[in-house]
Amino acid sequence: TFISDAKLALINGLEGKDGFLAIAGTGSIVYGRQANKYLRAGGWGYLLDDIGSAYRISQEAVSTALEKMDKGEQSSLVPAILDFFKEDSLKDVVSKYYTLTRTEIAGFSLKIAQIADQGNQEAINVLTHQADLLANEIINLINRYPQKDISLNLALSGSVLINNSIIQKKINSIVKSAYPTINITISARNNT
């Protein structure tokens, strides 16, 4: 028998145990397996969903700067945006943004993570907001299973969840506040 990439990632990420897997890279999705019942949440693509993903982080950062500009305020994210997109103004960034692929736009999330680590509060806010959304998606998926005899294992996978400590800590905090006994691990296991 063949299984889907999704089931393979879930089984691999949890090392064969029942539990949950959140993946956030360019896109995002959450999977669950309890007693051979598989569920998913999210993963509806970058136009409709992919919360907590590199694409969504990049999009929120640019949107935040544009909202501030519209209010006549200056965003501390502007220098990083102009540098990454290699443009001279936010207006030019908008024009370029619509010509780029989602993967190219998602690459900007690395710059947001970098300036967040340097203490940029707007960048930290973007990361914590996306982490909050993804943590709630995880909790909502867990809540869809009968709570009796549930196996509370959660693996975090994908470049955003493996490499971004701000997002990791925020997700850990929110999910553990809902499920204090949950075992959360980082899974960098290759599905091949």
JSON list of C-alpha atoms in Angstrom, two decimals:
[
{"chain": "A", "resi": 1, "resn": "THR", "atom": "CA", "xyz": [0.00, 0.00, 0.00]},
{"chain": "A", "resi": 2, "resn": "PHE", "atom": "CA", "xyz": [0.95, 3.58, -0.60]},
{"chain": "A", "resi": 3, "resn": "ILE", "atom": "CA", "xyz": [0.25, 6.34, 1.89]},
{"chain": "A", "resi": 4, "resn": "SER", "atom": "CA", "xyz": [0.01, 10.07, 1.30]},
{"chain": "A", "resi": 5, "resn": "ASP", "atom": "CA", "xyz": [2.93, 12.39, 1.98]},
{"chain": "A", "resi": 6, "resn": "ALA", "atom": "CA", "xyz": [0.81, 13.88, 4.77]},
{"chain": "A", "resi": 7, "resn": "LYS", "atom": "CA", "xyz": [0.36, 10.56, 6.59]},
{"chain": "A", "resi": 8, "resn": "LEU", "atom": "CA", "xyz": [4.01, 9.70, 6.04]},
{"chain": "A", "resi": 9, "resn": "ALA", "atom": "CA", "xyz": [5.12, 13.03, 7.52]},
{"chain": "A", "resi": 10, "resn": "LEU", "atom": "CA", "xyz": [2.80, 12.53, 10.51]},
{"chain": "A", "resi": 11, "resn": "ILE", "atom": "CA", "xyz": [3.96, 8.97, 11.20]},
{"chain": "A", "resi": 12, "resn": "ASN", "atom": "CA", "xyz": [7.61, 9.88, 10.68]},
{"chain": "A", "resi": 13, "resn": "GLY", "atom": "CA", "xyz": [7.45, 13.10, 12.73]},
{"chain": "A", "resi": 14, "resn": "LEU", "atom": "CA", "xyz": [5.89, 11.26, 15.67]},
{"chain": "A", "resi": 15, "resn": "GLU", "atom": "CA", "xyz": [8.17, 8.23, 15.24]},
{"chain": "A", "resi": 16, "resn": "GLY", "atom": "CA", "xyz": [5.14, 5.98, 14.72]},
{"chain": "A", "resi": 17, "resn": "LYS", "atom": "CA", "xyz": [3.22, 7.14, 17.82]},
{"chain": "A", "resi": 18, "resn": "ASP", "atom": "CA", "xyz": [-0.25, 8.70, 17.86]},
{"chain": "A", "resi": 19, "resn": "GLY", "atom": "CA", "xyz": [-0.33, 12.46, 18.20]},
{"chain": "A", "resi": 20, "resn": "PHE", "atom": "CA", "xyz": [-0.16, 15.65, 16.21]},
{"chain": "A", "resi": 21, "resn": "LEU", "atom": "CA", "xyz": [2.18, 17.26, 13.70]},
{"chain": "A", "resi": 22, "resn": "ALA", "atom": "CA", "xyz": [2.37, 20.93, 12.78]},
{"chain": "A", "resi": 23, "resn": "ILE", "atom": "CA", "xyz": [4.39, 21.78, 9.69]},
{"chain": "A", "resi": 24, "resn": "ALA", "atom": "CA", "xyz": [5.28, 25.37, 8.83]},
{"chain": "A", "resi": 25, "resn": "GLY", "atom": "CA", "xyz": [7.71, 26.12, 6.03]},
{"chain": "A", "resi": 26, "resn": "THR", "atom": "CA", "xyz": [6.75, 28.09, 2.93]},
{"chain": "A", "resi": 27, "resn": "GLY", "atom": "CA", "xyz": [3.18, 26.94, 3.73]},
{"chain": "A", "resi": 28, "resn": "SER", "atom": "CA", "xyz": [1.64, 25.30, 6.81]},
{"chain": "A", "resi": 29, "resn": "ILE", "atom": "CA", "xyz": [-0.69, 22.49, 7.91]},
{"chain": "A", "resi": 30, "resn": "VAL", "atom": "CA", "xyz": [-1.59, 20.57, 11.09]},
{"chain": "A", "resi": 31, "resn": "TYR", "atom": "CA", "xyz": [-2.26, 16.82, 11.18]},
{"chain": "A", "resi": 32, "resn": "GLY", "atom": "CA", "xyz": [-3.54, 14.48, 13.84]},
{"chain": "A", "resi": 33, "resn": "ARG", "atom": "CA", "xyz": [-3.65, 10.71, 14.30]},
{"chain": "A", "resi": 34, "resn": "GLN", "atom": "CA", "xyz": [-5.43, 9.01, 17.19]},
{"chain": "A", "resi": 35, "resn": "ALA", "atom": "CA", "xyz": [-6.30, 5.30, 17.04]},
{"chain": "A", "resi": 36, "resn": "ASN", "atom": "CA", "xyz": [-5.95, 5.33, 13.24]},
{"chain": "A", "resi": 37, "resn": "LYS", "atom": "CA", "xyz": [-8.31, 8.30, 12.83]},
{"chain": "A", "resi": 38, "resn": "TYR", "atom": "CA", "xyz": [-6.57, 10.98, 10.77]},
{"chain": "A", "resi": 39, "resn": "LEU", "atom": "CA", "xyz": [-7.61, 14.65, 10.77]},
{"chain": "A", "resi": 40, "resn": "ARG", "atom": "CA", "xyz": [-6.10, 17.81, 9.35]},
{"chain": "A", "resi": 41, "resn": "ALA", "atom": "CA", "xyz": [-6.48, 21.54, 9.83]},
{"chain": "A", "resi": 42, "resn": "GLY", "atom": "CA", "xyz": [-5.20, 24.33, 7.64]},
{"chain": "A", "resi": 43, "resn": "GLY", "atom": "CA", "xyz": [-2.99, 23.83, 4.64]},
{"chain": "A", "resi": 44, "resn": "TRP", "atom": "CA", "xyz": [-5.47, 25.52, 2.33]},
{"chain": "A", "resi": 45, "resn": "GLY", "atom": "CA", "xyz": [-2.78, 27.36, 0.42]},
{"chain": "A", "resi": 46, "resn": "TYR", "atom": "CA", "xyz": [-1.23, 30.79, 0.65]},
{"chain": "A", "resi": 47, "resn": "LEU", "atom": "CA", "xyz": [-4.21, 32.71, -0.73]},
{"chain": "A", "resi": 48, "resn": "LEU", "atom": "CA", "xyz": [-6.63, 31.37, 1.89]},
{"chain": "A", "resi": 49, "resn": "ASP", "atom": "CA", "xyz": [-4.58, 30.08, 4.81]},
{"chain": "A", "resi": 50, "resn": "ASP", "atom": "CA", "xyz": [-1.04, 28.87, 5.61]},
{"chain": "A", "resi": 51, "resn": "ILE", "atom": "CA", "xyz": [-0.96, 30.69, 8.95]},
{"chain": "A", "resi": 52, "resn": "GLY", "atom": "CA", "xyz": [2.38, 30.61, 10.71]},
{"chain": "A", "resi": 53, "resn": "SER", "atom": "CA", "xyz": [4.16, 29.94, 7.42]},
{"chain": "A", "resi": 54, "resn": "ALA", "atom": "CA", "xyz": [7.12, 31.81, 5.98]},
{"chain": "A", "resi": 55, "resn": "TYR", "atom": "CA", "xyz": [4.83, 33.27, 3.32]},
{"chain": "A", "resi": 56, "resn": "ARG", "atom": "CA", "xyz": [2.28, 34.52, 5.87]},
{"chain": "A", "resi": 57, "resn": "ILE", "atom": "CA", "xyz": [5.03, 36.04, 8.05]},
{"chain": "A", "resi": 58, "resn": "SER", "atom": "CA", "xyz": [6.37, 37.93, 5.04]},
{"chain": "A", "resi": 59, "resn": "GLN", "atom": "CA", "xyz": [2.91, 39.06, 3.97]},
{"chain": "A", "resi": 60, "resn": "GLU", "atom": "CA", "xyz": [2.00, 40.31, 7.46]},
{"chain": "A", "resi": 61, "resn": "ALA", "atom": "CA", "xyz": [5.27, 42.23, 7.75]},
{"chain": "A", "resi": 62, "resn": "VAL", "atom": "CA", "xyz": [4.73, 44.05, 4.44]},
{"chain": "A", "resi": 63, "resn": "SER", "atom": "CA", "xyz": [1.05, 44.66, 5.25]},
{"chain": "A", "resi": 64, "resn": "THR", "atom": "CA", "xyz": [2.01, 46.11, 8.65]},
{"chain": "A", "resi": 65, "resn": "ALA", "atom": "CA", "xyz": [4.40, 48.58, 7.01]},
{"chain": "A", "resi": 66, "resn": "LEU", "atom": "CA", "xyz": [1.76, 49.57, 4.43]},
{"chain": "A", "resi": 67, "resn": "GLU", "atom": "CA", "xyz": [-0.89, 50.11, 7.13]},
{"chain": "A", "resi": 68, "resn": "LYS", "atom": "CA", "xyz": [1.49, 52.39, 9.04]},
{"chain": "A", "resi": 69, "resn": "MET", "atom": "CA", "xyz": [2.32, 54.30, 5.85]},
{"chain": "A", "resi": 70, "resn": "ASP", "atom": "CA", "xyz": [-1.40, 54.82, 5.20]},
{"chain": "A", "resi": 71, "resn": "LYS", "atom": "CA", "xyz": [-1.72, 56.33, 8.69]},
{"chain": "A", "resi": 72, "resn": "GLY", "atom": "CA", "xyz": [1.23, 58.66, 8.04]},
{"chain": "A", "resi": 73, "resn": "GLU", "atom": "CA", "xyz": [3.44, 56.67, 10.41]},
{"chain": "A", "resi": 74, "resn": "GLN", "atom": "CA", "xyz": [6.84, 55.09, 9.77]},
{"chain": "A", "resi": 75, "resn": "SER", "atom": "CA", "xyz": [7.28, 51.35, 10.30]},
{"chain": "A", "resi": 76, "resn": "SER", "atom": "CA", "xyz": [10.57, 50.07, 11.70]},
{"chain": "A", "resi": 77, "resn": "LEU", "atom": "CA", "xyz": [10.22, 47.22, 9.17]},
{"chain": "A", "resi": 78, "resn": "VAL", "atom": "CA", "xyz": [10.68, 49.52, 6.14]},
{"chain": "A", "resi": 79, "resn": "PRO", "atom": "CA", "xyz": [14.51, 49.38, 5.93]},
{"chain": "A", "resi": 80, "resn": "ALA", "atom": "CA", "xyz": [14.43, 45.55, 5.95]},
{"chain": "A", "resi": 81, "resn": "ILE", "atom": "CA", "xyz": [11.60, 45.49, 3.38]},
{"chain": "A", "resi": 82, "resn": "LEU", "atom": "CA", "xyz": [13.34, 47.89, 1.00]},
{"chain": "A", "resi": 83, "resn": "ASP", "atom": "CA", "xyz": [16.63, 46.00, 1.37]},
{"chain": "A", "resi": 84, "resn": "PHE", "atom": "CA", "xyz": [15.12, 42.55, 0.78]},
{"chain": "A", "resi": 85, "resn": "PHE", "atom": "CA", "xyz": [12.94, 43.53, -2.16]},
{"chain": "A", "resi": 86, "resn": "LYS", "atom": "CA", "xyz": [15.71, 45.80, -3.55]},
{"chain": "A", "resi": 87, "resn": "GLU", "atom": "CA", "xyz": [13.37, 48.77, -4.07]},
{"chain": "A", "resi": 88, "resn": "ASP", "atom": "CA", "xyz": [13.49, 52.45, -3.05]},
{"chain": "A", "resi": 89, "resn": "SER", "atom": "CA", "xyz": [9.92, 52.85, -1.76]},
{"chain": "A", "resi": 90, "resn": "LEU", "atom": "CA", "xyz": [7.08, 50.77, -0.34]},
{"chain": "A", "resi": 91, "resn": "LYS", "atom": "CA", "xyz": [5.03, 51.68, -3.41]},
{"chain": "A", "resi": 92, "resn": "ASP", "atom": "CA", "xyz": [7.71, 50.06, -5.60]},
{"chain": "A", "resi": 93, "resn": "VAL", "atom": "CA", "xyz": [7.79, 47.05, -3.27]},
{"chain": "A", "resi": 94, "resn": "VAL", "atom": "CA", "xyz": [4.04, 46.56, -3.81]},
{"chain": "A", "resi": 95, "resn": "SER", "atom": "CA", "xyz": [4.52, 46.52, -7.59]},
{"chain": "A", "resi": 96, "resn": "LYS", "atom": "CA", "xyz": [7.37, 44.02, -7.31]},
{"chain": "A", "resi": 97, "resn": "TYR", "atom": "CA", "xyz": [5.53, 41.88, -4.72]},
{"chain": "A", "resi": 98, "resn": "TYR", "atom": "CA", "xyz": [2.87, 40.93, -7.27]},
{"chain": "A", "resi": 99, "resn": "THR", "atom": "CA", "xyz": [5.52, 39.71, -9.73]},
{"chain": "A", "resi": 100, "resn": "LEU", "atom": "CA", "xyz": [7.22, 37.33, -7.27]},
{"chain": "A", "resi": 101, "resn": "THR", "atom": "CA", "xyz": [6.46, 33.70, -6.50]},
{"chain": "A", "resi": 102, "resn": "ARG", "atom": "CA", "xyz": [5.20, 32.71, -3.07]},
{"chain": "A", "resi": 103, "resn": "THR", "atom": "CA", "xyz": [8.56, 31.05, -2.38]},
{"chain": "A", "resi": 104, "resn": "GLU", "atom": "CA", "xyz": [10.44, 34.25, -3.22]},
{"chain": "A", "resi": 105, "resn": "ILE", "atom": "CA", "xyz": [8.15, 36.26, -0.93]},
{"chain": "A", "resi": 106, "resn": "ALA", "atom": "CA", "xyz": [8.45, 33.62, 1.81]},
{"chain": "A", "resi": 107, "resn": "GLY", "atom": "CA", "xyz": [12.22, 34.18, 1.78]},
{"chain": "A", "resi": 108, "resn": "PHE", "atom": "CA", "xyz": [11.65, 37.56, 3.41]},
{"chain": "A", "resi": 109, "resn": "SER", "atom": "CA", "xyz": [10.57, 35.77, 6.62]},
{"chain": "A", "resi": 110, "resn": "LEU", "atom": "CA", "xyz": [14.25, 35.00, 7.31]},
{"chain": "A", "resi": 111, "resn": "LYS", "atom": "CA", "xyz": [14.98, 38.74, 7.42]},
{"chain": "A", "resi": 112, "resn": "ILE", "atom": "CA", "xyz": [11.99, 39.28, 9.75]},
{"chain": "A", "resi": 113, "resn": "ALA", "atom": "CA", "xyz": [13.32, 36.54, 12.06]},
{"chain": "A", "resi": 114, "resn": "GLN", "atom": "CA", "xyz": [16.77, 38.13, 11.98]},
{"chain": "A", "resi": 115, "resn": "ILE", "atom": "CA", "xyz": [15.58, 41.62, 12.95]},
{"chain": "A", "resi": 116, "resn": "ALA", "atom": "CA", "xyz": [13.23, 40.13, 15.57]},
{"chain": "A", "resi": 117, "resn": "ASP", "atom": "CA", "xyz": [16.26, 38.44, 17.14]},
{"chain": "A", "resi": 118, "resn": "GLN", "atom": "CA", "xyz": [17.92, 41.88, 17.18]},
{"chain": "A", "resi": 119, "resn": "GLY", "atom": "CA", "xyz": [14.96, 43.24, 19.17]},
{"chain": "A", "resi": 120, "resn": "ASN", "atom": "CA", "xyz": [12.76, 44.86, 16.51]},
{"chain": "A", "resi": 121, "resn": "GLN", "atom": "CA", "xyz": [9.37, 44.91, 18.24]},
{"chain": "A", "resi": 122, "resn": "GLU", "atom": "CA", "xyz": [7.29, 45.07, 15.04]},
{"chain": "A", "resi": 123, "resn": "ALA", "atom": "CA", "xyz": [9.08, 41.97, 13.73]},
{"chain": "A", "resi": 124, "resn": "ILE", "atom": "CA", "xyz": [8.56, 40.21, 17.07]},
{"chain": "A", "resi": 125, "resn": "ASN", "atom": "CA", "xyz": [4.86, 41.14, 16.92]},
{"chain": "A", "resi": 126, "resn": "VAL", "atom": "CA", "xyz": [4.52, 39.62, 13.44]},
{"chain": "A", "resi": 127, "resn": "LEU", "atom": "CA", "xyz": [6.18, 36.36, 14.54]},
{"chain": "A", "resi": 128, "resn": "THR", "atom": "CA", "xyz": [4.21, 36.07, 17.79]},
{"chain": "A", "resi": 129, "resn": "HIS", "atom": "CA", "xyz": [0.92, 36.83, 16.00]},
{"chain": "A", "resi": 130, "resn": "GLN", "atom": "CA", "xyz": [1.54, 34.09, 13.42]},
{"chain": "A", "resi": 131, "resn": "ALA", "atom": "CA", "xyz": [2.63, 31.69, 16.19]},
{"chain": "A", "resi": 132, "resn": "ASP", "atom": "CA", "xyz": [-0.56, 32.50, 18.11]},
{"chain": "A", "resi": 133, "resn": "LEU", "atom": "CA", "xyz": [-2.71, 31.71, 15.06]},
{"chain": "A", "resi": 134, "resn": "LEU", "atom": "CA", "xyz": [-0.90, 28.41, 14.41]},
{"chain": "A", "resi": 135, "resn": "ALA", "atom": "CA", "xyz": [-1.03, 27.40, 18.10]},
{"chain": "A", "resi": 136, "resn": "ASN", "atom": "CA", "xyz": [-4.79, 27.92, 18.10]},
{"chain": "A", "resi": 137, "resn": "GLU", "atom": "CA", "xyz": [-5.11, 25.86, 14.92]},
{"chain": "A", "resi": 138, "resn": "ILE", "atom": "CA", "xyz": [-3.21, 23.06, 16.71]},
{"chain": "A", "resi": 139, "resn": "ILE", "atom": "CA", "xyz": [-5.48, 23.32, 19.77]},
{"chain": "A", "resi": 140, "resn": "ASN", "atom": "CA", "xyz": [-8.61, 23.33, 17.61]},
{"chain": "A", "resi": 141, "resn": "LEU", "atom": "CA", "xyz": [-7.45, 20.13, 15.88]},
{"chain": "A", "resi": 142, "resn": "ILE", "atom": "CA", "xyz": [-6.68, 18.42, 19.21]},
{"chain": "A", "resi": 143, "resn": "ASN", "atom": "CA", "xyz": [-10.15, 19.44, 20.45]},
{"chain": "A", "resi": 144, "resn": "ARG", "atom": "CA", "xyz": [-11.77, 17.64, 17.50]},
{"chain": "A", "resi": 145, "resn": "TYR", "atom": "CA", "xyz": [-10.72, 14.27, 18.94]},
{"chain": "A", "resi": 146, "resn": "PRO", "atom": "CA", "xyz": [-12.53, 12.58, 21.85]},
{"chain": "A", "resi": 147, "resn": "GLN", "atom": "CA", "xyz": [-10.51, 13.64, 24.88]},
{"chain": "A", "resi": 148, "resn": "LYS", "atom": "CA", "xyz": [-10.60, 10.23, 26.57]},
{"chain": "A", "resi": 149, "resn": "ASP", "atom": "CA", "xyz": [-7.36, 8.30, 26.07]},
{"chain": "A", "resi": 150, "resn": "ILE", "atom": "CA", "xyz": [-5.92, 10.93, 23.74]},
{"chain": "A", "resi": 151, "resn": "SER", "atom": "CA", "xyz": [-2.19, 10.64, 23.02]},
{"chain": "A", "resi": 152, "resn": "LEU", "atom": "CA", "xyz": [-0.75, 14.11, 23.63]},
{"chain": "A", "resi": 153, "resn": "ASN", "atom": "CA", "xyz": [2.37, 14.16, 21.47]},
{"chain": "A", "resi": 154, "resn": "LEU", "atom": "CA", "xyz": [3.05, 17.13, 19.22]},
{"chain": "A", "resi": 155, "resn": "ALA", "atom": "CA", "xyz": [5.88, 17.29, 16.71]},
{"chain": "A", "resi": 156, "resn": "LEU", "atom": "CA", "xyz": [6.83, 20.64, 15.17]},
{"chain": "A", "resi": 157, "resn": "SER", "atom": "CA", "xyz": [8.36, 20.42, 11.71]},
{"chain": "A", "resi": 158, "resn": "GLY", "atom": "CA", "xyz": [9.23, 22.61, 8.73]},
{"chain": "A", "resi": 159, "resn": "SER", "atom": "CA", "xyz": [11.83, 25.35, 8.44]},
{"chain": "A", "resi": 160, "resn": "VAL", "atom": "CA", "xyz": [9.83, 27.99, 10.38]},
{"chain": "A", "resi": 161, "resn": "LEU", "atom": "CA", "xyz": [9.12, 25.73, 13.36]},
{"chain": "A", "resi": 162, "resn": "ILE", "atom": "CA", "xyz": [12.56, 24.12, 13.41]},
{"chain": "A", "resi": 163, "resn": "ASN", "atom": "CA", "xyz": [14.58, 27.35, 13.12]},
{"chain": "A", "resi": 164, "resn": "ASN", "atom": "CA", "xyz": [12.56, 30.13, 14.76]},
{"chain": "A", "resi": 165, "resn": "SER", "atom": "CA", "xyz": [12.86, 30.14, 18.56]},
{"chain": "A", "resi": 166, "resn": "ILE", "atom": "CA", "xyz": [10.37, 33.02, 19.01]},
{"chain": "A", "resi": 167, "resn": "ILE", "atom": "CA", "xyz": [7.66, 31.04, 17.21]},
{"chain": "A", "resi": 168, "resn": "GLN", "atom": "CA", "xyz": [8.63, 27.77, 18.94]},
{"chain": "A", "resi": 169, "resn": "LYS", "atom": "CA", "xyz": [8.41, 29.33, 22.42]},
{"chain": "A", "resi": 170, "resn": "LYS", "atom": "CA", "xyz": [5.09, 31.05, 21.72]},
{"chain": "A", "resi": 171, "resn": "ILE", "atom": "CA", "xyz": [3.49, 27.86, 20.34]},
{"chain": "A", "resi": 172, "resn": "ASN", "atom": "CA", "xyz": [4.86, 25.83, 23.27]},
{"chain": "A", "resi": 173, "resn": "SER", "atom": "CA", "xyz": [3.42, 28.33, 25.74]},
{"chain": "A", "resi": 174, "resn": "ILE", "atom": "CA", "xyz": [-0.06, 28.52, 24.18]},
{"chain": "A", "resi": 175, "resn": "VAL", "atom": "CA", "xyz": [-0.46, 24.80, 23.50]},
{"chain": "A", "resi": 176, "resn": "LYS", "atom": "CA", "xyz": [0.85, 23.85, 26.98]},
{"chain": "A", "resi": 177, "resn": "SER", "atom": "CA", "xyz": [-1.59, 26.31, 28.60]},
{"chain": "A", "resi": 178, "resn": "ALA", "atom": "CA", "xyz": [-4.45, 24.36, 26.94]},
{"chain": "A", "resi": 179, "resn": "TYR", "atom": "CA", "xyz": [-2.84, 20.91, 27.35]},
{"chain": "A", "resi": 180, "resn": "PRO", "atom": "CA", "xyz": [-0.26, 21.06, 30.19]},
{"chain": "A", "resi": 181, "resn": "THR", "atom": "CA", "xyz": [0.78, 17.39, 29.80]},
{"chain": "A", "resi": 182, "resn": "ILE", "atom": "CA", "xyz": [1.46, 17.56, 26.05]},
{"chain": "A", "resi": 183, "resn": "ASN", "atom": "CA", "xyz": [4.89, 16.36, 24.92]},
{"chain": "A", "resi": 184, "resn": "ILE", "atom": "CA", "xyz": [6.23, 18.79, 22.29]},
{"chain": "A", "resi": 185, "resn": "THR", "atom": "CA", "xyz": [9.24, 17.87, 20.17]},
{"chain": "A", "resi": 186, "resn": "ILE", "atom": "CA", "xyz": [11.03, 19.35, 17.18]},
{"chain": "A", "resi": 187, "resn": "SER", "atom": "CA", "xyz": [11.14, 16.94, 14.24]},
{"chain": "A", "resi": 188, "resn": "ALA", "atom": "CA", "xyz": [13.71, 17.46, 11.53]},
{"chain": "A", "resi": 189, "resn": "ARG", "atom": "CA", "xyz": [13.36, 13.87, 10.29]},
{"chain": "A", "resi": 190, "resn": "ASN", "atom": "CA", "xyz": [13.50, 13.39, 6.55]},
{"chain": "A", "resi": 191, "resn": "ASN", "atom": "CA", "xyz": [10.52, 11.51, 5.09]},
{"chain": "A", "resi": 192, "resn": "THR", "atom": "CA", "xyz": [12.62, 9.69, 2.51]}
]
